Amino acid sequence: MTKKILIDTDPGVDDTMAILFALRSPELEVIGLAAIFGNAYVDVTAKNALHLVELENNHHIPVAKGAAVPLVEPPRSMGMHVHGDDGMGGINLPDPDGELLGIPAAQFIVETILANPGELTLVPIGPLTNIALAVRLEPRIVDLVKEVVIMGGTVYADGNASPVAEANIYNDPHAAAIVFNAGWPLTMVGLDVTLKVVMTKNYLDKLCSVGNPATEMIRQVLPFYQQFHMEEYGLNGDLHTHDPSAIAYLLDPALFQAEQIPAFVETVGSCSGQTVLDRQRQLGDFKEINVCLGVDDRSVLDLFWERLTG
Ligand code: BDR
Ligand code: CA
């Protein structure tokens, strides 16, 4: 049976790779995309999301535009230095053919969960603002969603937005705190695993030479992102695999080693945006979440390769 998913996303170079990975996986039925600020402004990420469903001839998949700013604090940063001004490595895509939905992303998320009780998996791969707004709008979605699988957070790995915080959590810690404490089945695919899945320059060069519409799009958006990884991490054309790893988890959770652990998100001070495990519940009565700590990196890369080139 296919898994129905709704991806909440800020495309974004690695979001692009993740969305194409999902659209090309027959086990997944992408019911919709919701756009969020993050790697670029939300007007831009929404347009990019629409463009990606059209690229794979999925014009029927609805795209809703979501929040432009975090819940409480002003935006900390947008990721244009990582993903380019257009979020797509500066390739300046033409306008998509289709239109965005006429309702905000939070409402779209609520309506989609209510229409598919117990069946929909939410897959946020950007800041968690739309998801927190949806919980506020209709708290019943917590019991009606099948599961929530996020790309975000870090426990043992260094942060990438602050010494302790991963970017998606850092960009709206208050929203993340709501999502972590909601009490729904939540899996965290964070930097502890995504940094271990490395697409080498050789792997990417071969992928980009395949020449189908998906790999052509990846070939165009990659150079800016690779340049950032070179300057920031000294990688020579290699990339960490963030958002596509969440899709790999949906396809085959057995590729990941995960533990159920009580966790919370810090929202104040210099550690704001940190995802903290509190095994003994010393700091509060926190909800358990499923935290990915290990990964079969080779198999994740093979799966991505198979779907993108097949
Ligand atoms: C996350 O931050 C964004 O820049 C990426 O798209 C990914 O979702 C990685 O920390
Ligand atoms: Ca993202």
Short mmCIF file of C-alpha atoms and ligand atoms in Angstrom, two decimals:
data_model
loop_
_atom_site.label_atom_id
_atom_site.label_comp_id
_atom_site.label_asym_id
_atom_site.label_seq_id
_atom_site.Cartn_x
_atom_site.Cartn_y
_atom_site.Cartn_z
CA MET A 1 0.00 0.00 0.00
CA THR A 2 1.28 3.48 -0.79
CA LYS A 3 2.06 5.91 1.97
CA LYS A 4 0.22 9.24 1.66
CA ILE A 5 2.51 12.14 2.44
CA LEU A 6 2.33 15.93 2.62
CA ILE A 7 5.73 17.62 2.36
CA ASP A 8 6.20 20.98 4.09
CA THR A 9 9.24 22.51 2.42
CA ASP A 10 11.44 25.53 1.67
CA PRO A 11 12.96 24.69 -1.72
CA GLY A 12 15.90 24.89 -1.55
CA VAL A 13 18.49 22.75 -3.32
CA ASP A 14 18.29 19.71 -1.03
CA ASP A 15 14.50 20.16 -0.77
CA THR A 16 14.46 19.92 -4.57
CA MET A 17 16.35 16.63 -4.38
CA ALA A 18 14.01 15.35 -1.66
CA ILE A 19 10.81 16.30 -3.51
CA LEU A 20 12.01 14.67 -6.74
CA PHE A 21 13.04 11.58 -4.73
CA ALA A 22 9.52 11.36 -3.25
CA LEU A 23 7.71 12.03 -6.53
CA ARG A 24 9.71 9.28 -8.21
CA SER A 25 9.04 6.68 -5.48
CA PRO A 26 5.97 4.54 -6.19
CA GLU A 27 5.59 3.64 -2.50
CA LEU A 28 4.77 7.29 -1.76
CA GLU A 29 1.73 9.25 -2.81
CA VAL A 30 2.48 12.95 -2.52
CA ILE A 31 -0.89 14.48 -1.60
CA GLY A 32 0.39 18.05 -1.53
CA LEU A 33 3.22 20.45 -0.85
CA ALA A 34 3.16 23.28 1.65
CA ALA A 35 5.73 26.05 1.30
CA ILE A 36 7.50 27.80 4.15
CA PHE A 37 10.14 30.53 4.45
CA GLY A 38 13.65 29.29 5.18
CA ASN A 39 16.07 28.76 2.35
CA ALA A 40 14.46 31.81 0.66
CA TYR A 41 11.39 34.03 1.17
CA VAL A 42 8.11 32.11 1.08
CA ASP A 43 6.92 33.75 -2.15
CA VAL A 44 10.00 32.26 -3.77
CA THR A 45 9.87 28.81 -2.14
CA ALA A 46 6.16 28.47 -3.03
CA LYS A 47 6.93 29.22 -6.68
CA ASN A 48 9.78 26.70 -6.61
CA ALA A 49 7.52 24.03 -5.10
CA LEU A 50 4.98 24.56 -7.87
CA HIS A 51 7.72 24.33 -10.45
CA LEU A 52 8.92 21.00 -9.06
CA VAL A 53 5.52 19.27 -9.23
CA GLU A 54 5.16 20.51 -12.80
CA LEU A 55 8.61 19.23 -13.74
CA GLU A 56 7.52 15.68 -12.94
CA ASN A 57 4.16 16.17 -14.71
CA ASN A 58 2.27 16.16 -11.46
CA HIS A 59 0.22 19.28 -12.13
CA HIS A 60 -2.60 17.78 -10.05
CA ILE A 61 -0.60 17.98 -6.79
CA PRO A 62 -1.73 21.10 -4.89
CA VAL A 63 0.80 23.56 -3.47
CA ALA A 64 -0.15 25.94 -0.64
CA LYS A 65 1.85 28.94 0.50
CA GLY A 66 2.54 29.18 4.20
CA ALA A 67 4.11 31.43 6.80
CA ALA A 68 6.51 34.21 5.81
CA VAL A 69 7.99 34.65 9.28
CA PRO A 70 8.47 32.63 12.49
CA LEU A 71 5.79 32.46 15.19
CA VAL A 72 7.36 34.72 17.79
CA GLU A 73 10.69 36.28 16.88
CA PRO A 74 11.76 38.12 13.73
CA PRO A 75 13.40 35.90 11.10
CA ARG A 76 16.96 35.05 12.08
CA SER A 77 18.23 34.54 8.57
CA MET A 78 17.15 33.23 5.23
CA GLY A 79 19.31 30.62 3.53
CA MET A 80 20.09 32.52 0.33
CA HIS A 81 23.82 32.37 1.02
CA VAL A 82 23.47 28.55 0.91
CA HIS A 83 20.84 28.08 -1.82
CA GLY A 84 21.06 31.25 -3.96
CA ASP A 85 18.71 34.26 -4.14
CA ASP A 86 16.06 32.16 -5.88
CA GLY A 87 16.57 29.20 -3.50
CA MET A 88 17.50 27.16 -6.58
CA GLY A 89 21.19 27.93 -6.97
CA GLY A 90 20.55 31.14 -8.92
CA ILE A 91 19.18 29.49 -12.06
CA ASN A 92 16.22 31.88 -12.35
CA LEU A 93 13.47 29.49 -13.34
CA PRO A 94 10.61 30.78 -15.47
CA ASP A 95 7.28 31.24 -13.69
CA PRO A 96 5.38 27.97 -13.16
CA ASP A 97 2.22 27.36 -15.21
CA GLY A 98 -0.08 26.61 -12.29
CA GLU A 99 -1.53 28.56 -9.40
CA LEU A 100 -1.07 28.19 -5.69
CA LEU A 101 -4.02 27.04 -3.60
CA GLY A 102 -6.21 29.86 -2.34
CA ILE A 103 -5.87 28.82 1.31
CA PRO A 104 -2.87 29.17 3.64
CA ALA A 105 -0.64 26.15 4.20
CA ALA A 106 -1.75 25.61 7.82
CA GLN A 107 -5.38 25.32 6.72
CA PHE A 108 -4.36 23.03 3.84
CA ILE A 109 -2.49 20.79 6.29
CA VAL A 110 -5.49 20.62 8.64
CA GLU A 111 -7.97 19.90 5.84
CA THR A 112 -5.74 17.22 4.32
CA ILE A 113 -5.30 15.40 7.63
CA LEU A 114 -9.04 15.58 8.39
CA ALA A 115 -9.80 14.19 4.94
CA ASN A 116 -7.39 11.27 5.44
CA PRO A 117 -7.81 10.29 9.11
CA GLY A 118 -5.03 8.00 10.34
CA GLU A 119 -3.46 7.85 6.88
CA LEU A 120 -1.37 10.94 6.26
CA THR A 121 2.32 11.30 7.09
CA LEU A 122 3.53 14.88 7.46
CA VAL A 123 7.07 15.45 6.22
CA PRO A 124 8.39 18.86 7.26
CA ILE A 125 11.82 19.57 5.75
CA GLY A 126 11.95 23.28 6.56
CA PRO A 127 11.20 25.47 9.61
CA LEU A 128 8.18 24.13 11.52
CA THR A 129 5.98 27.25 11.53
CA ASN A 130 3.20 25.91 9.25
CA ILE A 131 2.98 22.72 11.28
CA ALA A 132 2.71 24.58 14.60
CA LEU A 133 0.05 26.89 13.12
CA ALA A 134 -1.90 23.85 11.93
CA VAL A 135 -1.83 22.34 15.44
CA ARG A 136 -3.11 25.63 16.87
CA LEU A 137 -5.83 25.84 14.24
CA GLU A 138 -7.08 22.28 14.78
CA PRO A 139 -5.57 20.36 17.71
CA ARG A 140 -7.40 17.18 16.66
CA ILE A 141 -4.83 16.68 13.89
CA VAL A 142 -2.41 15.42 16.55
CA ASP A 143 -4.52 12.27 16.94
CA LEU A 144 -5.55 12.01 13.31
CA VAL A 145 -2.15 12.18 11.60
CA LYS A 146 -0.37 8.88 10.95
CA GLU A 147 3.09 10.20 11.79
CA VAL A 148 5.36 13.20 11.44
CA VAL A 149 8.88 12.75 10.04
CA ILE A 150 11.01 15.89 10.15
CA MET A 151 14.40 16.74 8.76
CA GLY A 152 15.73 18.87 11.56
CA GLY A 153 17.56 18.99 14.86
CA THR A 154 20.79 17.57 16.14
CA VAL A 155 21.82 15.81 19.32
CA TYR A 156 25.47 14.77 19.14
CA ALA A 157 26.59 16.50 15.93
CA ASP A 158 27.57 20.18 15.94
CA GLY A 159 24.81 22.54 14.86
CA ASN A 160 24.89 24.13 11.43
CA ALA A 161 23.07 27.36 12.34
CA SER A 162 24.61 27.85 15.81
CA PRO A 163 27.05 25.70 17.78
CA VAL A 164 24.11 23.63 19.06
CA ALA A 165 21.22 24.18 16.64
CA GLU A 166 20.26 22.81 13.25
CA ALA A 167 18.88 25.41 10.78
CA ASN A 168 15.24 24.25 10.49
CA ILE A 169 14.80 24.28 14.28
CA TYR A 170 16.89 27.44 14.77
CA ASN A 171 14.76 29.36 12.25
CA ASP A 172 11.64 28.93 14.38
CA PRO A 173 12.39 27.37 17.77
CA HIS A 174 8.96 28.25 19.21
CA ALA A 175 7.20 26.41 16.41
CA ALA A 176 9.56 23.47 16.83
CA ALA A 177 8.82 23.38 20.58
CA ILE A 178 5.09 23.05 19.80
CA VAL A 179 5.72 20.29 17.27
CA PHE A 180 8.04 18.36 19.64
CA ASN A 181 5.59 18.60 22.50
CA ALA A 182 2.38 17.85 20.58
CA GLY A 183 2.32 14.16 21.52
CA TRP A 184 2.05 12.73 18.00
CA PRO A 185 4.38 10.05 16.63
CA LEU A 186 7.37 12.20 15.67
CA THR A 187 10.61 11.05 14.08
CA MET A 188 13.64 13.31 13.93
CA VAL A 189 15.98 12.80 10.99
CA GLY A 190 18.62 15.31 12.05
CA LEU A 191 22.26 16.15 11.54
CA ASP A 192 23.31 13.07 13.56
CA VAL A 193 22.44 11.04 10.48
CA THR A 194 22.30 13.50 7.56
CA LEU A 195 25.96 14.49 7.97
CA LYS A 196 26.91 10.80 7.71
CA VAL A 197 25.24 10.40 4.30
CA VAL A 198 27.72 12.01 1.93
CA MET A 199 27.07 12.38 -1.79
CA THR A 200 30.57 12.50 -3.21
CA LYS A 201 31.52 14.69 -6.17
CA ASN A 202 31.93 11.51 -8.21
CA TYR A 203 28.42 10.28 -7.26
CA LEU A 204 26.92 13.68 -8.11
CA ASP A 205 28.83 14.00 -11.39
CA LYS A 206 27.51 10.61 -12.50
CA LEU A 207 23.96 11.47 -11.36
CA CYS A 208 24.05 14.74 -13.28
CA SER A 209 25.12 12.98 -16.45
CA VAL A 210 22.00 10.75 -16.54
CA GLY A 211 20.01 13.44 -18.34
CA ASN A 212 16.40 12.84 -17.28
CA PRO A 213 14.31 15.92 -16.25
CA ALA A 214 14.94 15.30 -12.53
CA THR A 215 18.71 14.85 -12.78
CA GLU A 216 18.88 17.80 -15.23
CA MET A 217 17.21 19.99 -12.63
CA ILE A 218 19.64 18.74 -9.99
CA ARG A 219 22.57 19.40 -12.34
CA GLN A 220 21.48 23.02 -12.66
CA VAL A 221 20.81 23.79 -9.00
CA LEU A 222 23.87 22.04 -7.52
CA PRO A 223 26.91 24.25 -8.25
CA PHE A 224 25.93 27.13 -5.92
CA TYR A 225 25.19 24.67 -3.09
CA GLN A 226 28.43 22.79 -3.68
CA GLN A 227 30.35 26.07 -3.61
CA PHE A 228 28.83 26.88 -0.21
CA HIS A 229 29.78 23.43 1.12
CA MET A 230 33.29 23.94 -0.19
CA GLU A 231 33.69 27.31 1.54
CA GLU A 232 31.93 26.34 4.77
CA TYR A 233 33.07 22.76 5.31
CA GLY A 234 36.07 22.36 2.99
CA LEU A 235 34.21 19.72 0.96
CA ASN A 236 35.51 19.38 -2.57
CA GLY A 237 32.21 19.01 -4.44
CA ASP A 238 30.82 16.52 -1.88
CA LEU A 239 27.51 17.20 -0.10
CA HIS A 240 25.76 16.23 3.11
CA THR A 241 22.37 14.67 2.45
CA HIS A 242 19.83 16.50 4.59
CA ASP A 243 16.27 16.57 3.21
CA PRO A 244 16.53 13.45 0.98
CA SER A 245 17.42 11.44 4.10
CA ALA A 246 13.93 12.10 5.51
CA ILE A 247 12.45 10.63 2.32
CA ALA A 248 14.75 7.62 2.62
CA TYR A 249 13.42 7.12 6.16
CA LEU A 250 9.83 7.06 4.83
CA LEU A 251 10.79 4.49 2.23
CA ASP A 252 12.77 2.22 4.53
CA PRO A 253 12.96 3.06 8.25
CA ALA A 254 15.15 -0.03 8.76
CA LEU A 255 18.04 1.91 7.17
CA PHE A 256 18.14 4.04 10.33
CA GLN A 257 18.88 3.21 13.95
CA ALA A 258 16.49 5.19 16.13
CA GLU A 259 15.61 5.42 19.81
CA GLN A 260 12.46 6.64 21.57
CA ILE A 261 13.67 9.35 23.95
CA PRO A 262 11.96 12.26 25.76
CA ALA A 263 13.10 15.49 24.08
CA PHE A 264 12.45 19.21 23.98
CA VAL A 265 13.47 22.32 22.05
CA GLU A 266 15.24 25.19 23.82
CA THR A 267 13.60 28.53 22.91
CA VAL A 268 15.64 31.11 24.83
CA GLY A 269 19.23 32.28 25.19
CA SER A 270 22.32 31.34 23.25
CA CYS A 271 21.21 27.70 22.96
CA SER A 272 17.86 28.60 21.41
CA GLY A 273 17.00 26.05 18.74
CA GLN A 274 18.87 23.21 20.45
CA THR A 275 17.08 19.85 20.43
CA VAL A 276 17.76 18.36 23.86
CA LEU A 277 17.33 14.73 24.89
CA ASP A 278 16.20 14.36 28.50
CA ARG A 279 16.26 10.61 29.11
CA GLN A 280 15.47 10.94 32.83
CA ARG A 281 12.91 13.73 32.35
CA GLN A 282 15.00 15.87 34.70
CA LEU A 283 13.84 19.15 33.19
CA GLY A 284 10.18 18.40 32.53
CA ASP A 285 7.63 15.82 31.49
CA PHE A 286 8.62 15.79 27.84
CA LYS A 287 7.08 13.69 25.10
CA GLU A 288 9.08 10.81 23.67
CA ILE A 289 10.18 11.19 20.10
CA ASN A 290 11.90 8.77 17.75
CA VAL A 291 15.44 10.10 17.27
CA CYS A 292 17.56 8.78 14.41
CA LEU A 293 21.11 8.30 15.63
CA GLY A 294 22.61 5.86 13.11
CA VAL A 295 22.20 5.27 9.39
CA ASP A 296 23.17 2.81 6.68
CA ASP A 297 24.55 5.60 4.51
CA ARG A 298 25.45 3.38 1.55
CA SER A 299 21.90 2.06 1.25
CA VAL A 300 20.38 5.54 1.48
CA LEU A 301 22.61 6.67 -1.38
CA ASP A 302 21.77 3.56 -3.42
CA LEU A 303 18.04 4.12 -2.91
CA PHE A 304 18.28 7.76 -3.96
CA TRP A 305 20.30 6.75 -7.00
CA GLU A 306 17.82 4.05 -8.00
CA ARG A 307 14.81 6.39 -7.81
CA LEU A 308 16.40 9.40 -9.49
CA THR A 309 17.90 7.46 -12.36
CA GLY A 310 15.24 4.76 -12.82
C1 BDR B 1 18.23 22.00 6.55
O1 BDR B 1 18.37 23.41 6.39
C2 BDR B 1 18.07 23.78 5.07
O2 BDR B 1 19.01 24.68 4.58
C3 BDR B 1 18.05 22.53 4.27
O3 BDR B 1 17.13 22.62 3.20
C4 BDR B 1 17.66 21.47 5.25
O4 BDR B 1 16.27 21.35 5.35
C5 BDR B 1 19.57 21.40 6.93
O5 BDR B 1 19.98 21.87 8.16
CA CA B 2 14.80 22.26 3.63
#
